[in-house]
Short mmCIF file of C-alpha atoms in Angstrom, two decimals:
data_model
loop_
_atom_site.label_atom_id
_atom_site.label_comp_id
_atom_site.label_asym_id
_atom_site.label_seq_id
_atom_site.Cartn_x
_atom_site.Cartn_y
_atom_site.Cartn_z
CA UNK O 40 27.27 -8.92 7.75
CA UNK O 41 28.83 -10.95 4.93
CA UNK O 42 28.68 -14.71 5.22
CA UNK O 43 32.31 -15.86 5.39
CA UNK O 44 33.13 -18.08 2.43
CA UNK O 45 35.93 -20.63 2.28
CA UNK O 46 38.72 -19.22 0.14
CA UNK O 47 41.71 -21.44 -0.63
CA UNK O 48 43.27 -19.24 -3.30
CA UNK O 49 42.34 -15.69 -2.32
CA UNK O 50 45.79 -14.86 -0.97
CA UNK O 51 47.16 -15.19 -4.51
CA UNK O 52 44.57 -12.75 -5.91
CA UNK O 53 44.11 -10.16 -3.15
CA UNK O 54 47.36 -8.32 -4.06
CA UNK O 55 45.62 -7.11 -7.26
CA UNK O 56 43.47 -4.87 -5.06
CA UNK O 57 46.46 -2.55 -4.94
CA UNK O 58 45.30 -1.30 -8.36
CA UNK O 59 42.29 0.36 -6.70
CA UNK O 60 41.44 3.35 -4.55
CA UNK O 61 38.12 3.55 -2.68
CA UNK O 62 35.84 6.57 -2.28
CA UNK O 63 32.19 7.16 -1.42
CA UNK O 64 29.69 8.47 -3.94
CA UNK O 65 27.79 11.63 -2.99
CA UNK O 66 24.48 11.26 -1.16
CA UNK O 67 22.77 13.31 -3.91
CA UNK O 68 23.97 10.89 -6.58
CA UNK O 69 22.93 7.87 -4.51
CA UNK O 70 19.43 9.27 -3.96
CA UNK O 71 18.97 10.21 -7.63
CA UNK O 72 20.14 6.78 -8.73
CA UNK O 73 17.89 5.07 -6.19
CA UNK O 74 20.75 3.16 -4.58
CA UNK O 75 21.19 5.01 -1.29
CA UNK O 76 19.91 1.99 0.61
CA UNK O 77 22.71 -0.11 -0.92
CA UNK O 78 25.72 2.21 -1.11
CA UNK O 79 25.22 4.91 1.52
CA UNK O 80 28.46 5.02 3.50
CA UNK O 81 29.99 2.33 1.29
CA UNK O 82 33.17 3.24 -0.63
CA UNK O 83 33.28 2.14 -4.25
CA UNK O 84 36.43 0.99 -6.06
CA UNK O 85 38.18 3.20 -8.59
CA UNK O 86 41.11 1.98 -10.62
CA UNK O 87 44.13 4.22 -10.22
CA UNK O 88 44.30 4.39 -14.01
CA UNK O 89 40.73 5.78 -14.12
CA UNK O 90 41.23 8.75 -11.79
CA UNK O 91 41.19 11.29 -14.60
CA UNK O 92 37.97 10.02 -16.19
CA UNK O 93 34.34 9.87 -15.14
CA UNK O 94 32.74 6.84 -13.54
CA UNK O 95 29.81 5.26 -15.37
CA UNK O 96 27.48 2.76 -13.75
CA UNK O 97 29.09 0.07 -15.91
CA UNK O 98 32.60 1.02 -14.78
CA UNK O 99 31.51 1.01 -11.14
CA UNK O 100 29.92 -2.44 -11.52
CA UNK O 101 32.94 -3.90 -13.33
CA UNK O 102 35.29 -2.55 -10.66
CA UNK O 103 33.09 -3.93 -7.91
CA UNK O 104 33.03 -7.32 -9.61
CA UNK O 105 36.81 -7.33 -9.95
CA UNK O 106 37.29 -6.45 -6.29
CA UNK O 107 35.00 -9.19 -4.97
CA UNK O 108 36.55 -11.63 -7.44
CA UNK O 109 39.93 -10.91 -5.85
CA UNK O 110 38.55 -11.17 -2.31
CA UNK O 111 35.30 -13.11 -2.03
CA UNK O 112 35.08 -12.06 1.63
CA UNK O 113 35.59 -8.36 0.91
CA UNK O 114 33.96 -6.17 3.58
CA UNK O 115 31.39 -4.65 1.19
CA UNK O 116 30.88 -7.75 -0.98
CA UNK O 117 27.14 -8.01 -0.35
CA UNK O 118 26.61 -4.29 -1.08
CA UNK O 119 28.51 -4.63 -4.34
CA UNK O 120 26.54 -7.70 -5.41
CA UNK O 121 23.28 -5.94 -4.54
CA UNK O 122 24.30 -2.93 -6.65
CA UNK O 123 25.21 -5.11 -9.62
CA UNK O 124 21.96 -7.09 -9.43
CA UNK O 125 19.78 -4.00 -9.11
CA UNK O 126 21.55 -2.11 -11.88
CA UNK O 127 22.26 -4.91 -14.38
CA UNK O 128 20.45 -8.04 -13.06
CA UNK O 129 21.95 -11.52 -12.79
CA UNK O 130 22.76 -11.34 -16.51
CA UNK O 131 25.85 -9.32 -15.58
CA UNK O 132 27.53 -12.65 -14.84
CA UNK O 133 27.66 -13.44 -18.56
CA UNK O 134 30.05 -10.63 -19.63
CA UNK O 135 32.19 -11.43 -16.58
CA UNK O 136 32.48 -15.01 -17.83
CA UNK O 137 33.37 -13.65 -21.27
CA UNK O 138 36.14 -11.50 -19.79
CA UNK O 139 37.42 -14.55 -17.92
CA UNK O 140 37.45 -16.71 -21.04
CA UNK O 141 39.42 -14.04 -22.94
CA UNK O 142 41.96 -13.79 -20.11
CA UNK O 143 42.34 -17.58 -19.91
CA UNK O 144 42.95 -17.72 -23.66
CA UNK O 145 45.88 -15.33 -23.09
CA UNK O 146 47.08 -17.61 -20.23
CA UNK O 147 46.39 -14.82 -17.74
CA UNK O 148 44.84 -17.29 -15.30
CA UNK O 149 44.82 -14.95 -12.29
CA UNK O 150 42.61 -12.44 -14.10
CA UNK O 151 40.44 -15.24 -15.46
CA UNK O 152 39.92 -16.60 -11.96
CA UNK O 153 39.00 -13.16 -10.64
CA UNK O 154 36.25 -12.80 -13.25
CA UNK O 155 34.90 -16.33 -12.81
CA UNK O 156 34.81 -15.92 -9.01
CA UNK O 157 32.94 -12.63 -9.44
CA UNK O 158 30.48 -14.26 -11.86
CA UNK O 159 29.74 -16.97 -9.29
CA UNK O 160 29.02 -14.35 -6.64
CA UNK O 161 26.65 -12.55 -8.98
CA UNK O 162 25.02 -15.80 -10.18
CA UNK O 163 25.81 -18.74 -7.87
CA UNK O 164 23.74 -21.05 -10.12
CA UNK O 165 25.78 -20.40 -13.26
CA UNK O 166 27.11 -23.74 -14.51
CA UNK O 167 29.11 -21.91 -17.18
CA UNK O 168 30.98 -19.89 -14.54
CA UNK O 169 31.54 -23.01 -12.44
CA UNK O 170 32.88 -24.99 -15.42
CA UNK O 171 35.20 -22.18 -16.50
CA UNK O 172 36.38 -21.67 -12.93
CA UNK O 173 37.26 -25.34 -12.53
CA UNK O 174 39.18 -25.30 -15.80
CA UNK O 175 41.04 -22.10 -14.91
CA UNK O 176 42.08 -23.57 -11.54
CA UNK O 177 43.33 -26.64 -13.41
CA UNK O 178 45.29 -24.50 -15.88
CA UNK O 179 46.72 -22.46 -13.00
CA UNK O 180 48.09 -25.42 -11.06
CA UNK O 181 49.42 -27.10 -14.19
CA UNK O 182 51.47 -24.00 -15.00
CA UNK O 183 52.20 -23.00 -11.38
CA UNK O 184 54.97 -23.85 -8.95
CA UNK O 185 55.20 -24.70 -5.27
CA UNK O 186 53.59 -27.60 -3.44
CA UNK O 187 51.16 -25.45 -1.46
CA UNK O 188 50.09 -23.40 -4.49
CA UNK O 189 49.48 -26.49 -6.60
CA UNK O 190 47.68 -28.26 -3.75
CA UNK O 191 45.28 -25.40 -3.15
CA UNK O 192 44.40 -24.97 -6.81
CA UNK O 193 43.97 -28.72 -7.26
CA UNK O 194 41.53 -28.79 -4.36
CA UNK O 195 39.65 -25.79 -5.73
CA UNK O 196 39.41 -27.32 -9.20
CA UNK O 197 38.21 -30.63 -7.78
CA UNK O 198 35.50 -28.95 -5.72
CA UNK O 199 34.32 -26.91 -8.71
CA UNK O 200 33.92 -29.99 -10.91
CA UNK O 201 32.23 -31.96 -8.12
CA UNK O 202 29.67 -29.16 -7.74
CA UNK O 203 29.28 -29.00 -11.52
CA UNK O 204 28.44 -32.69 -11.87
CA UNK O 205 25.82 -32.33 -9.13
CA UNK O 206 24.28 -29.22 -10.71
CA UNK O 207 24.39 -30.61 -14.25
CA UNK O 208 24.56 -34.42 -14.15
CA UNK O 209 24.00 -34.72 -17.90
CA UNK O 210 27.04 -32.59 -18.83
CA UNK O 211 29.75 -34.96 -20.03
CA UNK O 212 32.67 -32.52 -19.76
CA UNK O 213 32.06 -32.06 -16.06
CA UNK O 214 32.79 -35.74 -15.56
CA UNK O 215 35.70 -35.58 -18.02
CA UNK O 216 37.57 -32.97 -16.00
CA UNK O 217 36.47 -34.31 -12.62
CA UNK O 218 38.04 -37.63 -13.55
CA UNK O 219 41.35 -35.89 -14.21
CA UNK O 220 41.04 -34.01 -10.92
CA UNK O 221 40.65 -37.29 -9.04
CA UNK O 222 43.51 -38.82 -11.03
CA UNK O 223 45.83 -35.94 -10.10
CA UNK O 224 45.05 -36.52 -6.42
CA UNK O 225 45.69 -40.26 -6.67
CA UNK O 226 42.00 -41.08 -6.13
CA UNK O 227 41.93 -43.82 -8.72
CA UNK O 228 38.67 -45.53 -7.74
CA UNK O 229 36.81 -42.21 -7.96
CA UNK O 230 38.53 -41.41 -11.26
CA UNK O 231 37.37 -44.73 -12.69
CA UNK O 232 33.77 -44.30 -11.52
CA UNK O 233 33.68 -40.71 -12.80
CA UNK O 234 35.06 -41.65 -16.20
CA UNK O 235 32.59 -44.53 -16.44
CA UNK O 236 29.88 -41.86 -16.17
CA UNK O 237 31.64 -39.76 -18.80
CA UNK O 238 31.68 -42.67 -21.25
CA UNK O 239 27.94 -43.13 -20.77
CA UNK O 240 27.25 -39.46 -21.48
CA UNK O 241 29.77 -38.52 -24.17
CA UNK O 242 29.38 -38.76 -27.92
CA UNK O 243 32.92 -37.54 -28.62
CA UNK O 244 34.72 -40.59 -30.00
CA UNK O 245 38.19 -39.06 -29.67
CA UNK O 246 37.74 -38.18 -26.02
CA UNK O 247 36.13 -41.54 -25.28
CA UNK O 248 39.15 -43.28 -26.81
CA UNK O 249 41.44 -41.13 -24.63
CA UNK O 250 39.53 -42.00 -21.45
CA UNK O 251 39.35 -45.72 -22.27
CA UNK O 252 43.15 -45.69 -22.60
CA UNK O 253 43.39 -44.08 -19.16
CA UNK O 254 41.02 -46.63 -17.67
CA UNK O 255 43.22 -49.42 -19.00
CA UNK O 256 46.18 -47.81 -17.18
CA UNK O 257 44.17 -47.50 -13.97
CA UNK O 258 43.43 -51.19 -13.49
CA UNK O 259 46.41 -51.75 -11.14
CA UNK O 260 46.24 -48.38 -9.33
CA UNK O 261 42.55 -49.05 -8.60
CA UNK O 262 43.51 -52.41 -7.04
CA UNK O 263 46.19 -50.69 -4.94
CA UNK O 264 43.73 -48.08 -3.71
CA UNK O 265 41.31 -50.87 -2.83
CA UNK O 266 44.15 -52.29 -0.72
CA UNK O 267 44.45 -48.97 1.09
CA UNK O 268 40.71 -48.95 1.71
CA UNK O 269 40.78 -52.48 3.13
CA UNK O 270 43.36 -51.35 5.68
CA UNK O 271 41.46 -48.16 6.50
CA UNK O 272 38.41 -50.35 7.14
CA UNK O 273 40.36 -52.55 9.56
CA UNK O 274 40.66 -55.52 7.22
CA UNK O 275 44.42 -55.61 7.60
CA UNK O 276 45.22 -59.05 6.25
CA UNK O 277 43.10 -58.48 3.15
CA UNK O 278 44.89 -55.17 2.54
CA UNK O 279 48.30 -56.77 2.98
CA UNK O 280 47.37 -59.52 0.51
CA UNK O 281 46.58 -56.91 -2.14
CA UNK O 282 49.47 -54.49 -1.50
CA UNK O 283 52.28 -56.96 -0.91
CA UNK O 284 52.02 -58.19 -4.50
CA UNK O 285 53.19 -54.73 -5.66
CA UNK O 286 56.28 -54.30 -3.46
CA UNK O 287 58.54 -55.77 -6.17
CA UNK O 288 56.72 -54.07 -9.03
CA UNK O 289 58.91 -51.21 -10.29
CA UNK O 290 55.86 -49.40 -11.64
CA UNK O 291 54.43 -48.93 -8.17
CA UNK O 292 57.00 -49.66 -5.46
CA UNK O 293 58.14 -46.03 -5.44
CA UNK O 294 54.66 -44.96 -4.26
CA UNK O 295 55.16 -44.05 -0.61
CA UNK O 296 51.49 -44.66 0.35
CA UNK O 297 51.93 -48.33 -0.63
CA UNK O 298 54.56 -48.75 2.09
CA UNK O 299 52.75 -46.50 4.56
CA UNK O 300 49.55 -48.55 4.51
CA UNK O 301 51.51 -51.79 4.71
CA UNK O 302 53.25 -50.36 7.78
CA UNK O 303 49.91 -49.39 9.33
CA UNK O 304 48.56 -52.88 8.72
CA UNK O 305 51.57 -54.70 10.15
CA UNK O 306 51.62 -52.38 13.16
CA UNK O 307 47.93 -53.10 13.83
CA UNK O 308 48.63 -56.85 13.59
CA UNK O 309 51.49 -56.58 16.08
CA UNK O 310 54.36 -57.17 13.61
CA UNK O 311 56.48 -54.22 14.78
CA UNK O 312 59.60 -55.32 12.91
CA UNK O 313 57.91 -55.40 9.51
CA UNK O 314 55.99 -52.20 10.27
CA UNK O 315 59.27 -50.41 11.05
CA UNK O 316 60.82 -51.58 7.76
CA UNK O 317 57.83 -50.32 5.79
CA UNK O 318 57.72 -46.94 7.57
CA UNK O 319 61.47 -46.45 6.98
CA UNK O 320 60.85 -47.18 3.30
CA UNK O 321 58.24 -44.42 3.29
CA UNK O 322 60.82 -41.95 4.59
CA UNK O 323 63.25 -42.91 1.84
CA UNK O 324 60.60 -41.87 -0.66
CA UNK O 325 59.03 -39.02 1.34
CA UNK O 326 61.63 -37.74 3.86
CA UNK O 327 59.40 -35.08 5.46
CA UNK O 328 56.41 -37.33 6.06
CA UNK O 329 55.32 -36.34 9.57
CA UNK O 330 52.56 -38.93 9.80
CA UNK O 331 55.03 -41.72 9.20
CA UNK O 332 57.49 -40.31 11.74
CA UNK O 333 54.70 -40.28 14.33
CA UNK O 334 54.03 -43.95 13.59
CA UNK O 335 57.71 -44.73 14.14
CA UNK O 336 57.74 -42.78 17.40
CA UNK O 337 54.86 -44.91 18.68
CA UNK O 338 56.66 -48.11 17.67
CA UNK O 339 59.88 -47.06 19.41
CA UNK O 340 58.08 -45.92 22.55
CA UNK O 341 56.33 -49.28 22.85
CA UNK O 342 59.64 -51.12 22.44
CA UNK O 343 61.37 -48.77 24.90
CA UNK O 344 63.76 -47.33 22.31
CA UNK O 345 63.57 -43.74 23.57
CA UNK O 346 66.69 -42.69 21.67
CA UNK O 347 65.12 -43.39 18.27
CA UNK O 348 61.79 -41.98 19.39
CA UNK O 349 63.53 -38.73 20.34
CA UNK O 350 65.36 -38.70 17.00
CA UNK O 351 62.07 -38.58 15.08
CA UNK O 352 60.50 -36.11 17.49
CA UNK O 353 63.38 -33.75 16.67
CA UNK O 354 62.96 -34.41 12.95
CA UNK O 355 59.28 -33.53 13.16
CA UNK O 356 60.08 -30.24 14.90
CA UNK O 357 62.62 -29.45 12.19
CA UNK O 358 60.11 -30.17 9.42
CA UNK O 359 57.45 -28.02 11.12
CA UNK O 360 59.95 -25.17 11.59
CA UNK O 361 60.89 -25.29 7.92
CA UNK O 362 57.21 -25.28 6.95
CA UNK O 363 56.59 -22.21 9.11
CA UNK O 364 59.59 -20.43 7.59
CA UNK O 365 58.33 -21.21 4.09
CA UNK O 366 54.86 -19.93 5.00
CA UNK O 367 56.26 -16.73 6.54
CA UNK O 368 58.39 -16.10 3.47
CA UNK O 369 55.37 -16.54 1.22
CA UNK O 370 53.24 -14.18 3.33
CA UNK O 371 55.95 -11.52 3.26
CA UNK O 372 56.04 -11.84 -0.52
CA UNK O 373 52.33 -10.99 -0.76
CA UNK O 374 52.26 -8.33 1.95
#
């Protein structure tokens, strides 16, 4: 049985399986080819556009790779990988990477991702496939739309570059792109540390200049994130001391997490009035923030203000209903 793999983005690629039909190869062919132990009773993919032509071993392998690239948990994934490895060895990952690079150059990021995912199934140790996959996820979310779509591809890109820096800690470009991945998620301390590593490894003066400019811009965001971390660690007064100095700073006072963590700190210190003000400021900047509404509900319940507590309970239900409707609409689009 296939090991189930985490797949954040598969639902965007699985619809491409509609291009395929599936049929079993004859037992005579399987025995002659010496692959009966792998493919007996296993249907192989045939592109609808290939129905009139013959199927070569290369065509079968490429189709299998495409299918498992679309759905990394495909029912016959392990059989397909075994066929590819026996017939073409792990080297088959290289032309798949090449196909992905060509597709990415044409800005066909879905196809590129399919090939890179397939290459990683064929050769899980391929740093080239991992690097290209991370970059393609980055390109996809930068050109994509929708909060959920962008969030999933950001997370996938981040994970790919994190794995890459562990597999190849002397590869400067892994740290270059991982720094941007952290930056895009607002993880400024990690971005700084990652780019410090990039500067130690890189010999590209232009890119080093670019990253140094970013690091100069990150001085204040890093301090703000350190304020968040103080509060998360229970050092509330220390966190307030850092964050309160930015509440009048127009560069940062529209960041809802600034107000959220101040609210958390004041609430923990028993200053319910200030905590309420900060949480309400969060909702001005992020109206559907359920976590903040839950904080307000707790404040109002403690003070006995059941009317306001009920108001935010109803708002949370409305937000959740809208999220479910959005998710159902998206699923119907891909079904």
